[in-house]
mmCIF file of C-alpha atoms and ligand atoms in Angstrom:
data_model
loop_
_atom_site.group_PDB
_atom_site.id
_atom_site.type_symbol
_atom_site.label_atom_id
_atom_site.label_comp_id
_atom_site.label_asym_id
_atom_site.label_seq_id
_atom_site.Cartn_x
_atom_site.Cartn_y
_atom_site.Cartn_z
ATOM 1 C CA MET T 1 0.051 0.005 0.110
ATOM 2 C CA LEU T 2 1.519 3.370 -0.972
ATOM 3 C CA CYS T 3 0.706 6.851 0.423
ATOM 4 C CA LEU T 4 1.703 10.363 -0.641
ATOM 5 C CA GLY T 5 1.660 12.539 2.586
ATOM 6 C CA VAL T 6 1.703 16.418 2.306
ATOM 7 C CA GLU T 7 2.619 18.588 5.029
ATOM 8 C CA SER T 8 2.177 22.346 5.299
ATOM 9 C CA THR T 9 1.091 23.372 8.817
ATOM 10 C CA ALA T 10 3.837 26.124 9.228
ATOM 11 C CA HIS T 11 7.268 26.744 8.162
ATOM 12 C CA THR T 12 7.658 23.388 6.083
ATOM 13 C CA PHE T 13 6.333 22.209 2.688
ATOM 14 C CA SER T 14 7.039 18.432 2.441
ATOM 15 C CA CYS T 15 5.936 15.466 0.351
ATOM 16 C CA ALA T 16 6.905 12.011 1.389
ATOM 17 C CA VAL T 17 5.917 8.413 -0.153
ATOM 18 C CA LEU T 18 5.670 5.835 2.208
ATOM 19 C CA GLU T 19 4.960 2.006 1.771
ATOM 20 C CA LYS T 20 3.063 -0.081 4.211
ATOM 21 C CA ASN T 21 3.239 -3.690 4.243
ATOM 22 C CA ASN T 22 1.145 -5.390 7.138
ATOM 23 C CA LYS T 23 2.489 -3.403 10.123
ATOM 24 C CA LYS T 24 5.714 -2.580 8.615
ATOM 25 C CA GLY T 25 6.468 0.925 7.204
ATOM 26 C CA LYS T 26 9.010 1.987 4.868
ATOM 27 C CA ILE T 27 9.757 5.611 3.921
ATOM 28 C CA LEU T 28 10.501 5.770 0.126
ATOM 29 C CA SER T 29 11.012 9.494 -0.159
ATOM 30 C CA ASP T 30 10.757 12.566 2.018
ATOM 31 C CA ILE T 31 11.368 15.846 0.478
ATOM 32 C CA ARG T 32 11.090 19.228 2.295
ATOM 33 C CA LYS T 33 11.487 22.906 1.740
ATOM 34 C CA ILE T 34 11.639 25.104 4.699
ATOM 35 C CA TYR T 35 10.584 28.957 4.688
ATOM 36 C CA ARG T 36 13.082 30.970 6.612
ATOM 37 C CA PRO T 37 11.826 34.342 7.814
ATOM 38 C CA PRO T 38 14.169 37.436 7.803
ATOM 39 C CA GLU T 39 16.595 37.449 10.761
ATOM 40 C CA GLY T 40 15.086 38.714 13.905
ATOM 41 C CA ALA T 41 11.558 38.017 12.587
ATOM 42 C CA GLY T 42 8.939 35.480 13.159
ATOM 43 C CA ILE T 43 7.055 33.294 10.700
ATOM 44 C CA HIS T 44 4.625 35.621 8.543
ATOM 45 C CA PRO T 45 1.623 33.274 7.465
ATOM 46 C CA ARG T 46 1.126 34.783 4.206
ATOM 47 C CA GLU T 47 4.881 34.872 3.194
ATOM 48 C CA ALA T 48 4.965 31.169 4.318
ATOM 49 C CA SER T 49 2.213 30.143 2.321
ATOM 50 C CA ARG T 50 3.622 31.896 -0.667
ATOM 51 C CA HIS T 51 6.913 30.066 -0.324
ATOM 52 C CA HIS T 52 4.765 26.760 0.012
ATOM 53 C CA ILE T 53 3.008 27.616 -3.261
ATOM 54 C CA GLU T 54 6.190 28.409 -5.045
ATOM 55 C CA ASN T 55 7.668 25.275 -4.069
ATOM 56 C CA SER T 56 4.975 22.631 -4.011
ATOM 57 C CA ALA T 57 5.320 21.376 -7.501
ATOM 58 C CA GLN T 58 9.081 20.625 -7.055
ATOM 59 C CA VAL T 59 8.793 18.978 -3.842
ATOM 60 C CA LEU T 60 5.978 16.860 -5.190
ATOM 61 C CA GLN T 61 7.917 16.035 -8.301
ATOM 62 C CA GLU T 62 11.139 15.146 -6.342
ATOM 63 C CA ALA T 63 9.240 12.894 -3.829
ATOM 64 C CA LEU T 64 7.654 11.010 -6.687
ATOM 65 C CA GLN T 65 10.927 10.605 -8.393
ATOM 66 C CA LYS T 66 13.078 9.533 -5.561
ATOM 67 C CA ALA T 67 10.299 6.915 -4.384
ATOM 68 C CA ASP T 68 10.291 5.776 -8.152
ATOM 69 C CA VAL T 69 6.585 5.987 -8.372
ATOM 70 C CA SER T 70 3.892 7.792 -10.434
ATOM 71 C CA ILE T 71 0.650 9.578 -9.019
ATOM 72 C CA SER T 72 -1.420 6.666 -10.385
ATOM 73 C CA ASP T 73 0.587 4.152 -8.437
ATOM 74 C CA LEU T 74 -0.553 5.814 -5.148
ATOM 75 C CA ASP T 75 -3.286 4.038 -3.173
ATOM 76 C CA ILE T 76 -4.112 6.871 -0.955
ATOM 77 C CA ILE T 77 -3.258 10.615 -0.306
ATOM 78 C CA ALA T 78 -3.035 12.050 3.084
ATOM 79 C CA TYR T 79 -2.471 15.805 4.122
ATOM 80 C CA ALA T 80 -2.007 17.665 7.428
ATOM 81 C CA ALA T 81 -5.435 19.372 7.834
ATOM 82 C CA GLY T 82 -4.339 20.986 11.204
ATOM 83 C CA PRO T 83 -3.594 22.410 13.589
ATOM 84 C CA GLY T 84 -1.529 25.191 11.939
ATOM 85 C CA LEU T 85 -1.508 28.419 10.113
ATOM 86 C CA GLY T 86 -4.556 28.844 7.975
ATOM 87 C CA PRO T 87 -2.937 30.154 4.849
ATOM 88 C CA CYS T 88 -0.143 27.393 4.935
ATOM 89 C CA LEU T 89 -2.648 24.584 5.659
ATOM 90 C CA ARG T 90 -4.569 25.601 2.697
ATOM 91 C CA VAL T 91 -1.736 24.970 0.225
ATOM 92 C CA GLY T 92 -1.292 21.327 1.220
ATOM 93 C CA ALA T 93 -4.923 20.665 1.324
ATOM 94 C CA ILE T 94 -5.322 22.324 -2.173
ATOM 95 C CA VAL T 95 -2.361 20.174 -3.610
ATOM 96 C CA ALA T 96 -3.818 16.934 -1.908
ATOM 97 C CA ARG T 97 -7.323 17.638 -2.727
ATOM 98 C CA SER T 98 -6.448 18.362 -6.562
ATOM 99 C CA LEU T 99 -4.447 15.136 -6.921
ATOM 100 C CA ALA T 100 -7.013 12.843 -5.172
ATOM 101 C CA SER T 101 -10.075 14.342 -7.250
ATOM 102 C CA TYR T 102 -8.327 14.298 -10.730
ATOM 103 C CA TYR T 103 -6.677 10.700 -10.337
ATOM 104 C CA LYS T 104 -9.818 9.600 -8.058
ATOM 105 C CA ILE T 105 -7.478 8.461 -5.116
ATOM 106 C CA PRO T 106 -8.908 8.185 -1.645
ATOM 107 C CA ILE T 107 -7.809 11.103 0.524
ATOM 108 C CA TYR T 108 -7.235 11.431 4.249
ATOM 109 C CA PRO T 109 -7.052 14.601 6.399
ATOM 110 C CA VAL T 110 -4.472 14.033 9.167
ATOM 111 C CA ASN T 111 -3.989 15.628 12.495
ATOM 112 C CA HIS T 112 -0.432 17.043 12.434
ATOM 113 C CA ALA T 113 0.287 16.195 16.330
ATOM 114 C CA LEU T 114 -0.679 12.861 15.745
ATOM 115 C CA GLY T 115 1.501 12.535 12.667
ATOM 116 C CA HIS T 116 4.355 13.302 14.971
ATOM 117 C CA ILE T 117 3.392 10.673 17.432
ATOM 118 C CA GLU T 118 2.813 7.772 14.868
ATOM 119 C CA LEU T 119 6.072 8.370 12.897
ATOM 120 C CA GLY T 120 7.892 8.452 16.116
ATOM 121 C CA LYS T 121 6.404 4.961 17.283
ATOM 122 C CA LEU T 122 7.088 3.604 13.778
ATOM 123 C CA LEU T 123 11.069 4.667 13.844
ATOM 124 C CA THR T 124 11.713 4.113 17.487
ATOM 125 C CA GLY T 125 9.704 0.759 18.119
ATOM 126 C CA SER T 126 7.914 2.338 21.096
ATOM 127 C CA LYS T 127 4.482 0.414 21.777
ATOM 128 C CA ASN T 128 2.670 2.101 24.567
ATOM 129 C CA PRO T 129 4.395 5.285 25.591
ATOM 130 C CA LEU T 130 3.674 8.460 27.511
ATOM 131 C CA VAL T 131 4.654 11.033 24.596
ATOM 132 C CA LEU T 132 6.222 14.584 25.191
ATOM 133 C CA LEU T 133 5.427 16.492 22.203
ATOM 134 C CA VAL T 134 7.724 19.642 22.060
ATOM 135 C CA SER T 135 7.684 21.547 18.886
ATOM 136 C CA GLY T 136 6.930 25.058 17.422
ATOM 137 C CA GLY T 137 3.291 24.336 17.681
ATOM 138 C CA HIS T 138 3.000 22.117 20.643
ATOM 139 C CA THR T 139 4.028 21.391 24.215
ATOM 140 C CA MET T 140 2.060 18.452 25.338
ATOM 141 C CA LEU T 141 2.145 15.305 27.575
ATOM 142 C CA LEU T 142 -0.052 12.610 26.018
ATOM 143 C CA ALA T 143 -1.216 9.014 26.716
ATOM 144 C CA LEU T 144 -3.394 7.170 24.743
ATOM 145 C CA THR T 145 -6.466 5.539 26.800
ATOM 146 C CA TYR T 146 -9.907 4.746 25.795
ATOM 147 C CA GLY T 147 -9.284 5.437 22.081
ATOM 148 C CA LYS T 148 -8.068 8.874 22.439
ATOM 149 C CA TRP T 149 -4.706 10.672 23.215
ATOM 150 C CA ARG T 150 -5.507 12.437 26.607
ATOM 151 C CA VAL T 151 -3.514 15.381 27.661
ATOM 152 C CA PHE T 152 -1.686 14.946 30.949
ATOM 153 C CA GLY T 153 0.008 18.305 30.942
ATOM 154 C CA GLU T 154 0.644 21.219 28.543
ATOM 155 C CA THR T 155 1.728 24.679 28.197
ATOM 156 C CA LEU T 156 -0.539 27.392 29.434
ATOM 157 C CA ASP T 157 0.941 30.009 26.958
ATOM 158 C CA ILE T 158 3.581 29.776 24.403
ATOM 159 C CA THR T 159 5.076 26.464 23.440
ATOM 160 C CA LEU T 160 8.896 25.275 24.178
ATOM 161 C CA GLY T 161 9.517 25.658 20.421
ATOM 162 C CA GLN T 162 8.198 29.421 20.590
ATOM 163 C CA LEU T 163 10.147 30.168 23.877
ATOM 164 C CA LEU T 164 13.341 29.071 22.253
ATOM 165 C CA ASP T 165 12.664 30.786 18.773
ATOM 166 C CA GLN T 166 11.285 34.097 20.320
ATOM 167 C CA PHE T 167 14.331 34.335 22.816
ATOM 168 C CA GLY T 168 16.592 33.500 19.661
ATOM 169 C CA ARG T 169 15.098 36.107 17.506
ATOM 170 C CA SER T 170 15.787 38.684 20.160
ATOM 171 C CA LEU T 171 19.541 37.624 19.922
ATOM 172 C CA GLY T 172 19.112 38.409 16.177
ATOM 173 C CA PHE T 173 18.890 34.685 14.841
ATOM 174 C CA SER T 174 16.316 33.762 12.312
ATOM 175 C CA SER T 175 13.653 31.181 13.201
ATOM 176 C CA PRO T 176 14.007 28.284 14.104
ATOM 177 C CA CYS T 177 16.866 29.101 16.589
ATOM 178 C CA GLY T 178 16.843 26.073 18.834
ATOM 179 C CA LYS T 179 20.060 24.624 17.339
ATOM 180 C CA GLN T 180 21.883 27.957 17.838
ATOM 181 C CA ILE T 181 20.625 28.294 21.415
ATOM 182 C CA GLU T 182 21.786 24.672 22.132
ATOM 183 C CA SER T 183 25.236 25.572 20.785
ATOM 184 C CA LEU T 184 25.538 28.758 22.692
ATOM 185 C CA ALA T 185 24.550 26.972 26.041
ATOM 186 C CA LEU T 186 27.319 24.412 25.518
ATOM 187 C CA GLN T 187 29.734 27.229 25.913
ATOM 188 C CA THR T 188 29.275 27.834 29.477
ATOM 189 C CA ASN T 189 27.817 26.241 32.868
ATOM 190 C CA LEU T 190 27.171 29.608 34.405
ATOM 191 C CA TYR T 191 23.546 29.506 35.763
ATOM 192 C CA ALA T 192 21.668 32.861 36.318
ATOM 193 C CA SER T 193 18.460 32.375 38.285
ATOM 194 C CA LEU T 194 15.141 32.334 36.322
ATOM 195 C CA PRO T 195 11.615 32.081 37.161
ATOM 196 C CA TYR T 196 10.388 28.502 37.166
ATOM 197 C CA SER T 197 6.692 28.046 36.625
ATOM 198 C CA VAL T 198 5.006 24.643 36.756
ATOM 199 C CA LYS T 199 1.207 24.961 37.540
ATOM 200 C CA GLY T 200 -0.358 21.460 38.460
ATOM 201 C CA ASN T 201 1.085 19.550 35.524
ATOM 202 C CA ASP T 202 0.912 22.510 33.189
ATOM 203 C CA VAL T 203 4.063 24.721 32.435
ATOM 204 C CA SER T 204 4.148 28.569 31.682
ATOM 205 C CA PHE T 205 6.913 29.937 29.519
ATOM 206 C CA SER T 206 5.843 33.603 29.010
ATOM 207 C CA GLY T 207 7.442 34.970 32.178
ATOM 208 C CA LEU T 208 10.527 33.091 31.519
ATOM 209 C CA LEU T 209 10.872 34.447 28.167
ATOM 210 C CA SER T 210 10.813 38.093 29.447
ATOM 211 C CA ALA T 211 13.288 37.222 32.333
ATOM 212 C CA THR T 212 15.705 35.620 30.024
ATOM 213 C CA LYS T 213 15.850 38.593 27.732
ATOM 214 C CA SER T 214 16.927 40.625 30.685
ATOM 215 C CA LEU T 215 19.843 38.180 31.312
ATOM 216 C CA ILE T 216 21.497 39.128 27.772
ATOM 217 C CA PRO T 217 23.698 41.958 29.233
ATOM 218 C CA LYS T 218 25.414 39.152 31.372
ATOM 219 C CA GLY T 219 26.322 37.182 28.216
ATOM 220 C CA LYS T 220 24.419 35.216 25.463
ATOM 221 C CA GLU T 221 25.855 31.799 26.496
ATOM 222 C CA ILE T 222 24.703 32.308 30.129
ATOM 223 C CA ALA T 223 21.352 33.405 28.974
ATOM 224 C CA CYS T 224 21.012 30.444 26.697
ATOM 225 C CA PHE T 225 22.337 27.937 29.244
ATOM 226 C CA SER T 226 20.026 29.356 32.058
ATOM 227 C CA LEU T 227 17.027 29.330 29.777
ATOM 228 C CA GLN T 228 17.726 25.611 28.597
ATOM 229 C CA GLU T 229 18.360 24.431 32.281
ATOM 230 C CA THR T 230 15.117 26.065 33.613
ATOM 231 C CA ALA T 231 12.785 25.484 30.844
ATOM 232 C CA PHE T 232 13.774 21.653 30.412
ATOM 233 C CA ALA T 233 13.734 21.304 34.329
ATOM 234 C CA MET T 234 10.307 22.426 34.128
ATOM 235 C CA ILE T 235 9.252 19.897 31.445
ATOM 236 C CA SER T 236 11.312 17.030 33.347
ATOM 237 C CA GLU T 237 9.119 17.763 36.502
ATOM 238 C CA ALA T 238 5.890 17.573 34.486
ATOM 239 C CA VAL T 239 7.038 14.547 32.593
ATOM 240 C CA GLU T 240 7.830 12.582 35.935
ATOM 241 C CA ARG T 241 4.724 13.521 37.564
ATOM 242 C CA ALA T 242 2.758 12.002 34.534
ATOM 243 C CA LEU T 243 4.844 9.015 34.329
ATOM 244 C CA ALA T 244 4.199 8.378 38.146
ATOM 245 C CA PHE T 245 0.529 8.947 37.451
ATOM 246 C CA THR T 246 -0.189 7.039 34.367
ATOM 247 C CA GLN T 247 2.171 4.153 35.223
ATOM 248 C CA LYS T 248 3.474 4.064 31.563
ATOM 249 C CA LYS T 249 6.701 2.229 31.082
ATOM 250 C CA GLU T 250 7.892 4.185 28.076
ATOM 251 C CA LEU T 251 8.434 7.807 27.566
ATOM 252 C CA MET T 252 8.715 9.007 23.908
ATOM 253 C CA VAL T 253 9.832 12.504 22.949
ATOM 254 C CA VAL T 254 8.799 13.706 19.551
ATOM 255 C CA GLY T 255 8.611 17.359 17.806
ATOM 256 C CA GLY T 256 11.502 19.531 16.544
ATOM 257 C CA VAL T 257 12.784 20.218 20.287
ATOM 258 C CA ALA T 258 13.569 16.544 20.559
ATOM 259 C CA ALA T 259 16.771 17.193 18.795
ATOM 260 C CA ASN T 260 18.162 18.770 21.824
ATOM 261 C CA LYS T 261 20.608 16.627 23.667
ATOM 262 C CA ARG T 262 20.520 18.374 26.894
ATOM 263 C CA LEU T 263 16.764 17.818 26.875
ATOM 264 C CA SER T 264 17.312 14.242 26.195
ATOM 265 C CA GLN T 265 19.776 14.044 28.921
ATOM 266 C CA MET T 266 17.493 15.232 31.594
ATOM 267 C CA LEU T 267 14.737 13.144 30.469
ATOM 268 C CA HIS T 268 16.903 10.117 30.625
ATOM 269 C CA GLN T 269 17.433 10.718 34.155
ATOM 270 C CA VAL T 270 13.804 10.857 34.822
ATOM 271 C CA CYS T 271 13.251 7.626 33.128
ATOM 272 C CA LYS T 272 15.880 5.936 35.144
ATOM 273 C CA ARG T 273 14.203 7.005 38.288
ATOM 274 C CA GLN T 274 10.859 5.915 36.946
ATOM 275 C CA HIS T 275 12.195 2.595 35.620
ATOM 276 C CA CYS T 276 10.941 3.384 32.156
ATOM 277 C CA LYS T 277 12.473 2.843 28.726
ATOM 278 C CA PHE T 278 13.283 6.033 26.919
ATOM 279 C CA PHE T 279 12.798 6.880 23.131
ATOM 280 C CA VAL T 280 13.691 9.817 21.108
ATOM 281 C CA VAL T 281 12.529 10.360 17.479
ATOM 282 C CA PRO T 282 15.578 10.223 15.099
ATOM 283 C CA LEU T 283 16.865 13.714 14.425
ATOM 284 C CA GLU T 284 16.037 13.745 10.733
ATOM 285 C CA TYR T 285 12.409 13.166 11.499
ATOM 286 C CA ALA T 286 12.000 15.264 14.583
ATOM 287 C CA GLY T 287 10.728 18.311 12.680
ATOM 288 C CA ASP T 288 7.736 18.571 10.485
ATOM 289 C CA CYS T 289 7.875 16.308 7.485
ATOM 290 C CA GLY T 290 5.623 14.567 4.935
ATOM 291 C CA SER T 291 6.404 11.099 6.400
ATOM 292 C CA GLN T 292 4.427 11.846 9.451
ATOM 293 C CA ILE T 293 1.371 12.437 7.637
ATOM 294 C CA ALA T 294 1.714 9.688 5.067
ATOM 295 C CA TRP T 295 2.187 7.006 7.833
ATOM 296 C CA THR T 296 -0.639 8.271 9.941
ATOM 297 C CA GLY T 297 -2.785 8.223 6.664
ATOM 298 C CA LEU T 298 -1.708 4.670 5.953
ATOM 299 C CA LEU T 299 -2.661 3.628 9.643
ATOM 300 C CA GLU T 300 -6.096 5.451 9.260
ATOM 301 C CA SER T 301 -6.834 3.619 6.063
ATOM 302 C CA THR T 302 -6.754 0.236 7.869
ATOM 303 C CA THR T 303 -10.130 1.109 9.536
ATOM 304 C CA LYS T 304 -11.600 4.040 7.588
ATOM 305 C CA SER T 305 -12.387 4.925 4.112
ATOM 306 C CA GLY T 306 -11.317 8.123 2.581
ATOM 307 C CA ALA T 307 -13.052 11.612 3.195
ATOM 308 C CA LYS T 308 -15.548 12.950 0.804
ATOM 309 C CA LEU T 309 -14.016 15.921 -0.977
ATOM 310 C CA ASP T 310 -16.349 18.441 0.725
ATOM 311 C CA GLU T 311 -14.924 17.247 4.108
ATOM 312 C CA THR T 312 -11.298 17.803 3.060
ATOM 313 C CA PHE T 313 -11.093 21.360 4.624
ATOM 314 C CA VAL T 314 -8.493 22.561 7.230
ATOM 315 C CA ARG T 315 -8.857 23.130 10.952
ATOM 316 C CA GLN T 316 -6.499 25.704 12.350
ATOM 317 C CA SER T 317 -7.049 24.752 15.873
ATOM 318 C CA TRP T 318 -7.812 21.070 15.638
ATOM 319 C CA ARG T 319 -6.785 19.615 19.016
ATOM 320 C CA LEU T 320 -5.417 16.159 19.080
ATOM 321 C CA ASP T 321 -7.552 15.078 22.104
ATOM 322 C CA SER T 322 -10.621 15.366 19.961
ATOM 323 C CA VAL T 323 -9.467 12.709 17.421
ATOM 324 C CA GLU T 324 -10.772 9.365 17.686
ATOM 325 C CA ILE T 325 -8.212 6.607 17.247
ATOM 326 C CA SER T 326 -9.816 3.641 15.602
ATOM 327 C CA TYR T 327 -6.989 1.398 14.138
HETATM 328 P P1 AMP Q 1 8.749 21.364 14.357
HETATM 329 O O1 AMP Q 1 7.411 22.419 14.632
HETATM 330 O O2 AMP Q 1 8.344 20.008 14.941
HETATM 331 O O3 AMP Q 1 9.155 21.506 13.088
HETATM 332 O O4 AMP Q 1 9.871 21.812 15.458
HETATM 333 C C1 AMP Q 1 10.630 23.066 15.316
HETATM 334 C C2 AMP Q 1 11.000 23.500 16.636
HETATM 335 O O5 AMP Q 1 12.226 22.722 16.912
HETATM 336 C C3 AMP Q 1 11.602 24.957 16.414
HETATM 337 O O6 AMP Q 1 11.148 25.685 17.638
HETATM 338 C C4 AMP Q 1 13.179 24.973 16.753
HETATM 339 O O7 AMP Q 1 13.792 25.872 17.320
HETATM 340 C C5 AMP Q 1 13.060 23.568 17.476
HETATM 341 N N1 AMP Q 1 14.256 22.921 17.398
HETATM 342 C C6 AMP Q 1 14.969 22.348 16.366
HETATM 343 N N2 AMP Q 1 16.198 21.896 16.749
HETATM 344 C C7 AMP Q 1 16.383 22.059 18.033
HETATM 345 C C8 AMP Q 1 17.412 21.799 18.883
HETATM 346 N N3 AMP Q 1 18.641 21.304 18.656
HETATM 347 N N4 AMP Q 1 17.272 22.280 20.181
HETATM 348 C C9 AMP Q 1 16.065 22.771 20.666
HETATM 349 N N5 AMP Q 1 15.090 23.105 19.880
HETATM 350 C C10 AMP Q 1 15.284 22.844 18.419
HETATM 351 MG MG1 MG Q 2 5.207 19.982 14.213
#
């Protein structure tokens, strides 16, 4: 069974072709083009959607070529229907809908957050994890119970990715800036005190962002190191409590921020204390990509038929905990 997955929720336009044989999945191609805003600026939805429109044909062509398939070989098409930025989401939805209707291929609207989780499970081999989803669009702790991914903690304001990106932009970097912050943080181990805000099992990062900006005169490295230590300690506390509560024996970290080594190190310690296995999505597939969407579409197609074309709209605020998992 072959699926084309289209991702366009925010900065990335990506097409991937995946093959499913029983429960095994194989990535045949995964091509991405990433919109980069000007230095110091955030993602502009209209500019990002223009980038996606300009690159969509080439990305699609490369994905098909690399997989060595043609559109008529595809069994299904899946696209990320939300959550995300409206103008960006619509580009992927239009590409997917046009192909599906012209070639009469079943189409599956996929929840982007679910895509991160399902590809993570495929690539790490994790079976029944507590999931930490940390990306530009999400900061959530999730566990699958009674057919839905339930939330066991989340951010009350900005996401962990936004915290790093907004702070990085105040240093003059262009988004996404998590990697540059990680490199600067490695250059010191001087910690300056910052506000630590865990409420119940939720975290709040907006006060931490303002306070870290006021640390910049002490040195960029100190500010980056202190920011990472504080934010990741907050996340680790919430993860440890959720593990103790849910009694899950696996933790899986997915989303772009999963690429951060210091975060993994701290979470590894948490897992040791809770006698639980630790999985991190491979770096190459941590950020947004078409493979996440294609694999989830393939899983959904085992229990559902494709959507009617008039159901293939986009949902900017589509929460994962409203999605029924039927496969
Ligand atoms: P996504 O939305 O899943 O594509 O993830 C993008 C987010 O991951 C952005 O906020 C990036 O700054 C962040 N990110 C990427 N690499 C790293 C890293 N090495 N450390 C921390 N954050 C990172
Ligand atoms: Mg994402």
